[in-house]
PDB file of C-alpha atoms in Angstrom:
ATOM      1  CA  PHE A   1     -21.488 -52.748  -0.499  1.00 70.00           C
ATOM      2  CA  ALA A   2     -20.208 -51.356  -3.775  1.00 77.00           C
ATOM      3  CA  ASP A   3     -23.043 -48.792  -3.851  1.00 81.00           C
ATOM      4  CA  LEU A   4     -22.350 -47.757  -0.253  1.00 78.00           C
ATOM      5  CA  GLU A   5     -18.632 -47.471  -0.987  1.00 82.00           C
ATOM      6  CA  ALA A   6     -19.278 -45.354  -4.101  1.00 83.00           C
ATOM      7  CA  ALA A   7     -21.664 -43.092  -2.164  1.00 83.00           C
ATOM      8  CA  ALA A   8     -19.092 -42.666   0.631  1.00 81.00           C
ATOM      9  CA  GLU A   9     -16.374 -41.763  -1.912  1.00 84.00           C
ATOM     10  CA  ALA A  10     -18.713 -39.257  -3.570  1.00 84.00           C
ATOM     11  CA  ASP A  11     -19.433 -37.673  -0.176  1.00 81.00           C
ATOM     12  CA  LEU A  12     -15.685 -37.457   0.552  1.00 84.00           C
ATOM     13  CA  ARG A  13     -15.017 -35.810  -2.829  1.00 84.00           C
ATOM     14  CA  THR A  14     -17.817 -33.292  -2.196  1.00 82.00           C
ATOM     15  CA  GLU A  15     -16.435 -32.498   1.289  1.00 79.00           C
ATOM     16  CA  LEU A  16     -12.916 -32.138  -0.077  1.00 77.00           C
ATOM     17  CA  ALA A  17     -14.090 -29.817  -2.858  1.00 75.00           C
ATOM     18  CA  ALA A  18     -15.984 -27.690  -0.340  1.00 73.00           C
ATOM     19  CA  GLU A  19     -12.927 -27.515   1.960  1.00 71.00           C
ATOM     20  CA  VAL A  20     -10.613 -26.559  -0.910  1.00 68.00           C
ATOM     21  CA  SER A  21     -13.057 -23.889  -2.028  1.00 65.00           C
ATOM     22  CA  GLU A  22     -13.348 -22.476   1.509  1.00 69.00           C
ATOM     23  CA  ARG A  23      -9.575 -22.416   2.016  1.00 63.00           C
ATOM     24  CA  THR A  24      -9.085 -20.740  -1.366  1.00 57.00           C
ATOM     25  CA  ARG A  25     -11.572 -18.009  -0.447  1.00 59.00           C
ATOM     26  CA  GLY A  26      -9.751 -17.534   2.847  1.00 55.00           C
ATOM     27  CA  GLU A  27      -6.353 -17.238   1.126  1.00 65.00           C
ATOM     28  CA  VAL A  28      -7.676 -14.777  -1.458  1.00 60.00           C
ATOM     29  CA  GLY A  29      -9.308 -12.793   1.347  1.00 63.00           C
ATOM     30  CA  ARG A  30      -5.865 -12.164   2.879  1.00 67.00           C
ATOM     31  CA  LEU A  31      -4.397 -10.742  -0.347  1.00 87.00           C
ATOM     32  CA  ARG A  32      -3.772  -7.001  -0.568  1.00 86.00           C
ATOM     33  CA  PHE A  33      -3.630  -4.854  -3.668  1.00 92.00           C
ATOM     34  CA  ALA A  34       0.147  -4.522  -3.195  1.00 92.00           C
ATOM     35  CA  ASP A  35       0.478  -8.349  -3.147  1.00 91.00           C
ATOM     36  CA  ARG A  36      -1.211  -8.530  -6.538  1.00 92.00           C
ATOM     37  CA  LEU A  37       1.061  -5.790  -7.911  1.00 95.00           C
ATOM     38  CA  ARG A  38       4.278  -7.332  -6.531  1.00 94.00           C
ATOM     39  CA  ALA A  39       3.587 -10.438  -8.597  1.00 94.00           C
ATOM     40  CA  ALA A  40       3.515  -8.191 -11.690  1.00 96.00           C
ATOM     41  CA  ILE A  41       7.005  -6.695 -11.230  1.00 96.00           C
ATOM     42  CA  GLY A  42       8.653  -6.703 -14.636  1.00 96.00           C
ATOM     43  CA  HIS A  43       5.341  -6.929 -16.484  1.00 96.00           C
ATOM     44  CA  GLN A  44       3.363  -4.290 -18.337  1.00 97.00           C
ATOM     45  CA  VAL A  45       0.053  -3.148 -16.856  1.00 98.00           C
ATOM     46  CA  GLY A  46      -2.539  -0.501 -17.592  1.00 97.00           C
ATOM     47  CA  VAL A  47      -3.468   1.910 -14.813  1.00 97.00           C
ATOM     48  CA  VAL A  48      -6.823   3.687 -14.645  1.00 95.00           C
ATOM     49  CA  LEU A  49      -7.045   6.786 -12.460  1.00 92.00           C
ATOM     50  CA  PRO A  50      -9.951   9.072 -11.585  1.00 83.00           C
ATOM     51  CA  ALA A  51     -11.196  11.554 -14.203  1.00 73.00           C
ATOM     52  CA  GLU A  52     -10.639   9.039 -17.008  1.00 77.00           C
ATOM     53  CA  GLN A  53      -6.860   9.299 -16.835  1.00 85.00           C
ATOM     54  CA  SER A  54      -4.929   6.191 -17.771  1.00 91.00           C
ATOM     55  CA  PHE A  55      -1.452   5.085 -18.768  1.00 92.00           C
ATOM     56  CA  THR A  56       0.570   1.954 -19.402  1.00 96.00           C
ATOM     57  CA  GLY A  57       3.955   0.916 -18.081  1.00 97.00           C
ATOM     58  CA  VAL A  58       6.113  -1.828 -16.634  1.00 97.00           C
ATOM     59  CA  VAL A  59       5.906  -2.349 -12.868  1.00 97.00           C
ATOM     60  CA  ARG A  60       9.361  -1.776 -11.351  1.00 97.00           C
ATOM     61  CA  GLU A  61       8.787  -1.509  -7.579  1.00 96.00           C
ATOM     62  CA  VAL A  62       5.878  -1.885  -5.177  1.00 96.00           C
ATOM     63  CA  GLY A  63       5.484  -0.497  -1.678  1.00 95.00           C
ATOM     64  CA  PRO A  64       2.643  -0.931   0.793  1.00 95.00           C
ATOM     65  CA  ASP A  65       0.714   2.071  -0.578  1.00 96.00           C
ATOM     66  CA  TRP A  66       2.496   2.976  -3.850  1.00 97.00           C
ATOM     67  CA  PHE A  67       4.064   1.482  -6.935  1.00 97.00           C
ATOM     68  CA  LEU A  68       6.561   2.631  -9.536  1.00 97.00           C
ATOM     69  CA  LEU A  69       6.042   2.132 -13.256  1.00 96.00           C
ATOM     70  CA  VAL A  70       8.310   2.844 -16.175  1.00 97.00           C
ATOM     71  CA  GLU A  71       6.519   4.322 -19.194  1.00 95.00           C
ATOM     72  CA  PRO A  72       8.122   4.205 -22.623  1.00 89.00           C
ATOM     73  CA  PRO A  73      10.704   5.414 -23.406  1.00 89.00           C
ATOM     74  CA  ALA A  74      12.036   5.621 -19.821  1.00 89.00           C
ATOM     75  CA  ARG A  75       9.803   7.919 -17.780  1.00 93.00           C
ATOM     76  CA  GLU A  76       9.243   6.876 -14.169  1.00 95.00           C
ATOM     77  CA  VAL A  77       5.764   7.174 -12.707  1.00 96.00           C
ATOM     78  CA  LEU A  78       5.144   6.979  -8.957  1.00 97.00           C
ATOM     79  CA  VAL A  79       1.508   6.060  -8.292  1.00 97.00           C
ATOM     80  CA  SER A  80      -0.381   6.231  -4.997  1.00 97.00           C
ATOM     81  CA  LEU A  81      -2.414   3.038  -4.544  1.00 96.00           C
ATOM     82  CA  ALA A  82      -5.157   5.002  -2.800  1.00 95.00           C
ATOM     83  CA  ALA A  83      -5.793   6.941  -6.018  1.00 94.00           C
ATOM     84  CA  VAL A  84      -6.003   3.974  -8.412  1.00 96.00           C
ATOM     85  CA  ALA A  85      -9.394   3.167  -9.908  1.00 94.00           C
ATOM     86  CA  ALA A  86      -8.207  -0.070 -11.584  1.00 96.00           C
ATOM     87  CA  VAL A  87      -5.149  -1.926 -12.856  1.00 97.00           C
ATOM     88  CA  ARG A  88      -5.445  -4.015 -15.998  1.00 96.00           C
ATOM     89  CA  GLY A  89      -3.243  -6.925 -16.974  1.00 95.00           C
ATOM     90  CA  LEU A  90      -2.160  -8.233 -13.567  1.00 93.00           C
ATOM     91  CA  GLY A  91      -2.676 -11.854 -14.532  1.00 85.00           C
ATOM     92  CA  VAL A  92      -3.616 -14.577 -12.071  1.00 85.00           C
ATOM     93  CA  LEU A  93      -0.534 -14.654  -9.840  1.00 83.00           C
ATOM     94  CA  SER A  94      -0.183 -12.924  -6.470  1.00 84.00           C
ATOM     95  CA  SER A  95       2.693 -12.616  -4.047  1.00 85.00           C
ATOM     96  CA  HIS A  96       2.166 -14.175  -0.658  1.00 82.00           C
ATOM     97  CA  PRO A  97       1.001 -11.604   1.936  1.00 82.00           C
ATOM     98  CA  GLY A  98       3.988 -10.497   3.990  1.00 81.00           C
ATOM     99  CA  SER A  99       6.549 -11.861   1.520  1.00 83.00           C
ATOM    100  CA  GLU A 100       7.926  -8.361   0.950  1.00 87.00           C
ATOM    101  CA  GLY A 101       9.666  -8.499   4.341  1.00 87.00           C
ATOM    102  CA  ARG A 102       9.306  -6.370   7.457  1.00 85.00           C
ATOM    103  CA  VAL A 103      11.533  -3.534   6.260  1.00 87.00           C
ATOM    104  CA  ALA A 104       9.937  -3.213   2.810  1.00 87.00           C
ATOM    105  CA  ALA A 105       6.475  -3.275   4.404  1.00 87.00           C
ATOM    106  CA  LYS A 106       7.355  -0.036   6.208  1.00 90.00           C
ATOM    107  CA  LEU A 107       8.577   1.806   3.098  1.00 93.00           C
ATOM    108  CA  ASP A 108       5.396   3.777   2.485  1.00 95.00           C
ATOM    109  CA  LEU A 109       4.594   6.625   0.076  1.00 96.00           C
ATOM    110  CA  ARG A 110       6.669   9.040   2.174  1.00 96.00           C
ATOM    111  CA  TYR A 111       9.730   6.890   1.489  1.00 96.00           C
ATOM    112  CA  ALA A 112       9.134   6.923  -2.278  1.00 96.00           C
ATOM    113  CA  VAL A 113       8.499  10.675  -2.329  1.00 97.00           C
ATOM    114  CA  ARG A 114      11.623  11.266  -0.222  1.00 96.00           C
ATOM    115  CA  ARG A 115      13.664   9.404  -2.854  1.00 95.00           C
ATOM    116  CA  LEU A 116      12.319  11.801  -5.488  1.00 95.00           C
ATOM    117  CA  ALA A 117      13.100  14.791  -3.259  1.00 95.00           C
ATOM    118  CA  ARG A 118      16.632  13.499  -2.684  1.00 95.00           C
ATOM    119  CA  ASP A 119      17.167  13.059  -6.441  1.00 93.00           C
ATOM    120  CA  ARG A 120      16.001  16.660  -7.080  1.00 92.00           C
ATOM    121  CA  ALA A 121      14.391  15.426 -10.284  1.00 87.00           C
ATOM    122  CA  PRO A 122      11.907  17.708 -12.087  1.00 94.00           C
ATOM    123  CA  LEU A 123       8.468  16.105 -12.216  1.00 96.00           C
ATOM    124  CA  ALA A 124       4.785  16.635 -12.842  1.00 96.00           C
ATOM    125  CA  ALA A 125       2.617  15.890  -9.814  1.00 96.00           C
ATOM    126  CA  THR A 126      -1.040  15.113 -10.519  1.00 95.00           C
ATOM    127  CA  LEU A 127      -3.399  15.793  -7.626  1.00 95.00           C
ATOM    128  CA  GLN A 128      -6.807  14.294  -6.797  1.00 92.00           C
ATOM    129  CA  ASP A 129      -8.641  17.237  -8.330  1.00 91.00           C
ATOM    130  CA  GLY A 130      -6.861  16.626 -11.651  1.00 90.00           C
ATOM    131  CA  SER A 131      -4.561  19.637 -11.371  1.00 93.00           C
ATOM    132  CA  VAL A 132      -0.906  19.201 -12.290  1.00 94.00           C
ATOM    133  CA  LEU A 133       1.967  20.934 -10.518  1.00 97.00           C
ATOM    134  CA  VAL A 134       5.351  20.999 -12.264  1.00 97.00           C
ATOM    135  CA  GLY A 135       8.511  21.366 -10.256  1.00 97.00           C
ATOM    136  CA  THR A 136      10.732  19.589  -7.761  1.00 97.00           C
ATOM    137  CA  PHE A 137       9.889  18.019  -4.420  1.00 97.00           C
ATOM    138  CA  ASP A 138      11.756  20.000  -1.747  1.00 95.00           C
ATOM    139  CA  ARG A 139      10.732  18.583   1.624  1.00 95.00           C
ATOM    140  CA  VAL A 140       8.657  15.653   2.781  1.00 97.00           C
ATOM    141  CA  GLY A 141       6.886  15.714   6.135  1.00 97.00           C
ATOM    142  CA  ALA A 142       4.871  13.087   7.948  1.00 95.00           C
ATOM    143  CA  ASP A 143       1.795  13.668   5.771  1.00 96.00           C
ATOM    144  CA  PHE A 144       2.761  16.335   3.205  1.00 97.00           C
ATOM    145  CA  VAL A 145       5.261  17.211   0.501  1.00 98.00           C
ATOM    146  CA  GLU A 146       6.461  20.667  -0.524  1.00 97.00           C
ATOM    147  CA  LEU A 147       6.855  21.174  -4.240  1.00 97.00           C
ATOM    148  CA  ALA A 148       8.896  24.082  -5.625  1.00 97.00           C
ATOM    149  CA  GLU A 149       7.057  25.004  -8.817  1.00 97.00           C
ATOM    150  CA  HIS A 150       9.239  26.018 -11.745  1.00 96.00           C
ATOM    151  CA  PRO A 151       8.958  25.892 -15.547  1.00 93.00           C
ATOM    152  CA  PRO A 152       9.137  22.440 -17.166  1.00 89.00           C
ATOM    153  CA  GLY A 153      12.554  21.576 -18.494  1.00 83.00           C
ATOM    154  CA  GLU A 154      14.383  23.751 -15.973  1.00 85.00           C
ATOM    155  CA  ARG A 155      16.250  22.599 -12.920  1.00 86.00           C
ATOM    156  CA  ARG A 156      15.206  23.920  -9.533  1.00 91.00           C
ATOM    157  CA  ARG A 157      17.110  27.165  -9.072  1.00 91.00           C
ATOM    158  CA  PRO A 158      16.059  29.996  -6.732  1.00 90.00           C
ATOM    159  CA  HIS A 159      15.425  32.384  -9.629  1.00 89.00           C
ATOM    160  CA  ALA A 160      13.233  29.802 -11.462  1.00 92.00           C
ATOM    161  CA  VAL A 161      10.929  28.972  -8.525  1.00 95.00           C
ATOM    162  CA  ARG A 162       7.542  30.680  -8.984  1.00 95.00           C
ATOM    163  CA  ARG A 163       6.039  29.426  -5.724  1.00 96.00           C
ATOM    164  CA  VAL A 164       6.156  26.560  -3.257  1.00 97.00           C
ATOM    165  CA  SER A 165       3.021  24.445  -2.824  1.00 97.00           C
ATOM    166  CA  THR A 166       2.440  22.228   0.192  1.00 98.00           C
ATOM    167  CA  VAL A 167       0.482  19.141  -0.827  1.00 98.00           C
ATOM    168  CA  PRO A 168      -1.052  16.584   1.565  1.00 97.00           C
ATOM    169  CA  LEU A 169       0.246  13.138   0.602  1.00 97.00           C
ATOM    170  CA  ARG A 170      -3.342  11.865   0.490  1.00 96.00           C
ATOM    171  CA  ALA A 171      -3.960  14.339  -2.398  1.00 96.00           C
ATOM    172  CA  LEU A 172      -1.022  13.062  -4.492  1.00 97.00           C
ATOM    173  CA  VAL A 173      -2.142  10.736  -7.270  1.00 96.00           C
ATOM    174  CA  VAL A 174       0.900  10.476  -9.539  1.00 96.00           C
ATOM    175  CA  ALA A 175       4.403  11.924  -9.704  1.00 96.00           C
ATOM    176  CA  ARG A 176       5.781  11.550 -13.238  1.00 95.00           C
ATOM    177  CA  SER A 177       9.386  12.301 -14.160  1.00 93.00           C
ATOM    178  CA  LEU A 178       9.924  14.871 -16.902  1.00 90.00           C
TER     179      LEU A 178
END
């Protein structure tokens, strides 16, 4: 009987381990990139972008398709999740899917870009092709942003604007404060 009991306990442990493993895979399968990043708010990460671009900063905010970093000394960097090649240093923690709330889940890249347009802050916008446009976001549409290009270090004034570029939001990789 002792052998049968030991074999039954071993079978139960094996079944339990298999069930735990299956449930863990299922839970991990529900995680989104934004869930991993939300768990890193307040922590420093390294971001790798296309064309061998990379930078390091502290995660400040995370939206469903963007995140905001602060680079030393205090430069803000808005990053489109769609453009990220990799993030280093996230650690093992993740936020629970949906824990950001229904309102925050709707605050997409347009919302973040609209905040920059409202602030009228000069910035450098890096596009998918690696080009950089310097200026101020003027207007944000459903799927585009208009950037008034002007010299770095100057505020957006009519006499300083060289041209206005309309950029599809899908082409925006990074918007970095100047």
